[in-house]
Amino acid sequence: MSLSQGRPYLAIPGPSVIPDAVLRAMHRASPNIYEGELHELTHSLVPDLKAVAMTAQHLAIYIGNGHAAWEAALANTLSPDDTVLVLATGRFCIGWGEIAAGLGVKVETIDHGVQSSVDLARVEEALTADTAGRIKAVLAVHVDTSTSVKNDIKGLRGAMDRTGHPALLMVDCIASLGCDRFEMDAWGVDVMVAACQKGLMTPAGLSFVWYNDKADAARGRCVTNYWDWRARTDPKMYYQYFHGTAPTHHLYGLRAALDMIKAEGLDHVFARHATLAQVIWAAFDKWSETGPMHLNIANPADRSHAVTSIGIGPGQGDRLRKWCETQCGLTLGVGLGRTPEDAYFRIGHMGHVNAHMIMGVLGTIEAGLTALDIPHGAGALAAAADVVARA
Ligand SMILES: *Cc1c(COP(=O)(O)O)cnc(C)c1O
């Protein structure tokens, strides 16, 4: 019997759960875009978005998803025939490289497979070998949403500095911003991209590029008026923020989301995500004692606090996802970018999530494993509850 009636839970790694406060803020008549409240509200977003990224550098906002921010970051800094070094740790950095190729940029890739974080020694080797200085930028993801690996961005900066190579460091924090600690300035990141529909808890449609003076000075020939980050960063007229009509309702929603992050405090936001991730890992440690399930990333230090990828054997990922959705109203993420895709599933635990939601996800998975006769170790829920109890 389906028990799915009630509030559904979309536990995929983006879009994430939208808080009621964000939905309420968006439920309103259209504001005047030429003057008044909307202008004040937009100005107020800029310092708060910089605070979330821990930067005092520049910010440009785009109406678009994460792919738009990917393109904006590359277009402003690169010229056709420049080379970028892609540090692939799953599907997403490869996708960023594909956007670069579309701009006529040459792409070199260090492929780390789907179960490990960036190998700093290999990056140092590649940059040291580039004596001609062909590589203009190193592209990395902080968290790769397909594999749930988290990369050591501070360490990556250190490795780049040791080679003395001048390439820009560009980082995708689309899955991690507002979930996993990220410090743009302290870690020496030149360009960072994110979008609003994951840790920032707002419906998809806004994306962001933070960049420093070094990145601005790079000024590539790929840039067009629309993607140019300069006018958006320092608009003389309000419409220049968005190069056209403002995304009015998204701005109200984002304001409410940033207010929630401010009220909770960024440190608490990070600590909550870290603890909830440990709750999930504790359950999987027990489940994996028997049967096919295993966390995709073995080393806890390399795991994201926003998304978890799990291997469960061919066909079983899809069976479990379908059971959880139709029987219980819980939607889990597909095994994006994995082969075969149906041998994996992912849990999104980014943004507006709390302990009872995570315990609900785990309890539903436990029921699904039993219903579908998928072998699994005992004691997972007790182990998860124990982490919550000790938090
Ligand atoms: C979601 C995601 C993207 C793509 O964002 P879209 O909004 O779907 O374009 C890129 N990189 C990472 C790490 C992501 O999690």
PDB file of C-alpha atoms and ligand atoms in Angstrom, residues 13-14 64-68 70 92-93 141-146 172-176 193 195-198 204-207 346 350, ligand 1:
ATOM      1  CA  PRO A  13      21.123  17.127  -4.720  1.00  0.00           C
ATOM      2  CA  GLY A  14      19.460  20.160  -6.188  1.00  0.00           C
ATOM      3  CA  GLY A  64      20.464  31.556 -15.254  1.00  0.00           C
ATOM      4  CA  ASN A  65      21.371  28.235 -13.726  1.00  0.00           C
ATOM      5  CA  GLY A  66      24.796  26.919 -12.796  1.00  0.00           C
ATOM      6  CA  HIS A  67      25.700  26.413 -16.444  1.00  0.00           C
ATOM      7  CA  ALA A  68      25.259  30.167 -16.984  1.00  0.00           C
ATOM      8  CA  TRP A  70      30.167  28.411 -15.710  1.00  0.00           C
ATOM      9  CA  PHE A  92      30.561  18.188 -13.110  1.00  0.00           C
ATOM     10  CA  CYS A  93      34.046  19.501 -13.779  1.00  0.00           C
ATOM     11  CA  VAL A 141      34.785  21.636  -8.290  1.00  0.00           C
ATOM     12  CA  HIS A 142      34.670  22.031  -4.527  1.00  0.00           C
ATOM     13  CA  VAL A 143      32.056  19.271  -4.313  1.00  0.00           C
ATOM     14  CA  ASP A 144      31.310  17.074  -7.306  1.00  0.00           C
ATOM     15  CA  THR A 145      27.618  16.334  -7.056  1.00  0.00           C
ATOM     16  CA  SER A 146      27.803  13.130  -9.103  1.00  0.00           C
ATOM     17  CA  ASP A 172      32.651  25.550  -8.795  1.00  0.00           C
ATOM     18  CA  CYS A 173      30.840  25.737  -5.429  1.00  0.00           C
ATOM     19  CA  ILE A 174      27.398  25.174  -6.912  1.00  0.00           C
ATOM     20  CA  ALA A 175      26.734  22.151  -4.685  1.00  0.00           C
ATOM     21  CA  SER A 176      28.704  23.271  -1.655  1.00  0.00           C
ATOM     22  CA  VAL A 193      30.729  30.173  -9.244  1.00  0.00           C
ATOM     23  CA  ALA A 195      23.760  29.032  -8.149  1.00  0.00           C
ATOM     24  CA  CYS A 196      20.758  29.667  -5.934  1.00  0.00           C
ATOM     25  CA  GLN A 197      18.947  26.315  -5.957  1.00  0.00           C
ATOM     26  CA  LYS A 198      21.138  24.240  -3.684  1.00  0.00           C
ATOM     27  CA  ALA A 204      16.623  27.624  -9.834  1.00  0.00           C
ATOM     28  CA  GLY A 205      17.135  30.772 -11.877  1.00  0.00           C
ATOM     29  CA  LEU A 206      19.923  32.863 -10.346  1.00  0.00           C
ATOM     30  CA  SER A 207      23.629  32.230 -10.510  1.00  0.00           C
ATOM     31  CA  ARG A 346      22.337   9.861  -4.244  1.00  0.00           C
ATOM     32  CA  MET A 350      21.798  20.524   1.303  1.00  0.00           C
TER      33      MET A 350
HETATM   34  C1  LIG B   1      24.053  21.445  -9.905  1.00  0.00           C
HETATM   35  C2  LIG B   1      25.486  21.616 -10.282  1.00  0.00           C
HETATM   36  C3  LIG B   1      25.877  22.206 -11.489  1.00  0.00           C
HETATM   37  C4  LIG B   1      24.916  22.584 -12.568  1.00  0.00           C
HETATM   38  O1  LIG B   1      24.015  23.532 -12.167  1.00  0.00           O
HETATM   39  P1  LIG B   1      22.738  23.818 -13.055  1.00  0.00           P
HETATM   40  O2  LIG B   1      21.975  24.810 -12.274  1.00  0.00           O
HETATM   41  O3  LIG B   1      22.020  22.511 -13.224  1.00  0.00           O
HETATM   42  O4  LIG B   1      23.214  24.346 -14.354  1.00  0.00           O
HETATM   43  C5  LIG B   1      27.214  22.393 -11.708  1.00  0.00           C
HETATM   44  N1  LIG B   1      28.138  22.026 -10.811  1.00  0.00           N
HETATM   45  C6  LIG B   1      27.806  21.432  -9.651  1.00  0.00           C
HETATM   46  C7  LIG B   1      28.887  21.045  -8.689  1.00  0.00           C
HETATM   47  C8  LIG B   1      26.470  21.221  -9.354  1.00  0.00           C
HETATM   48  O5  LIG B   1      26.136  20.624  -8.196  1.00  0.00           O
END
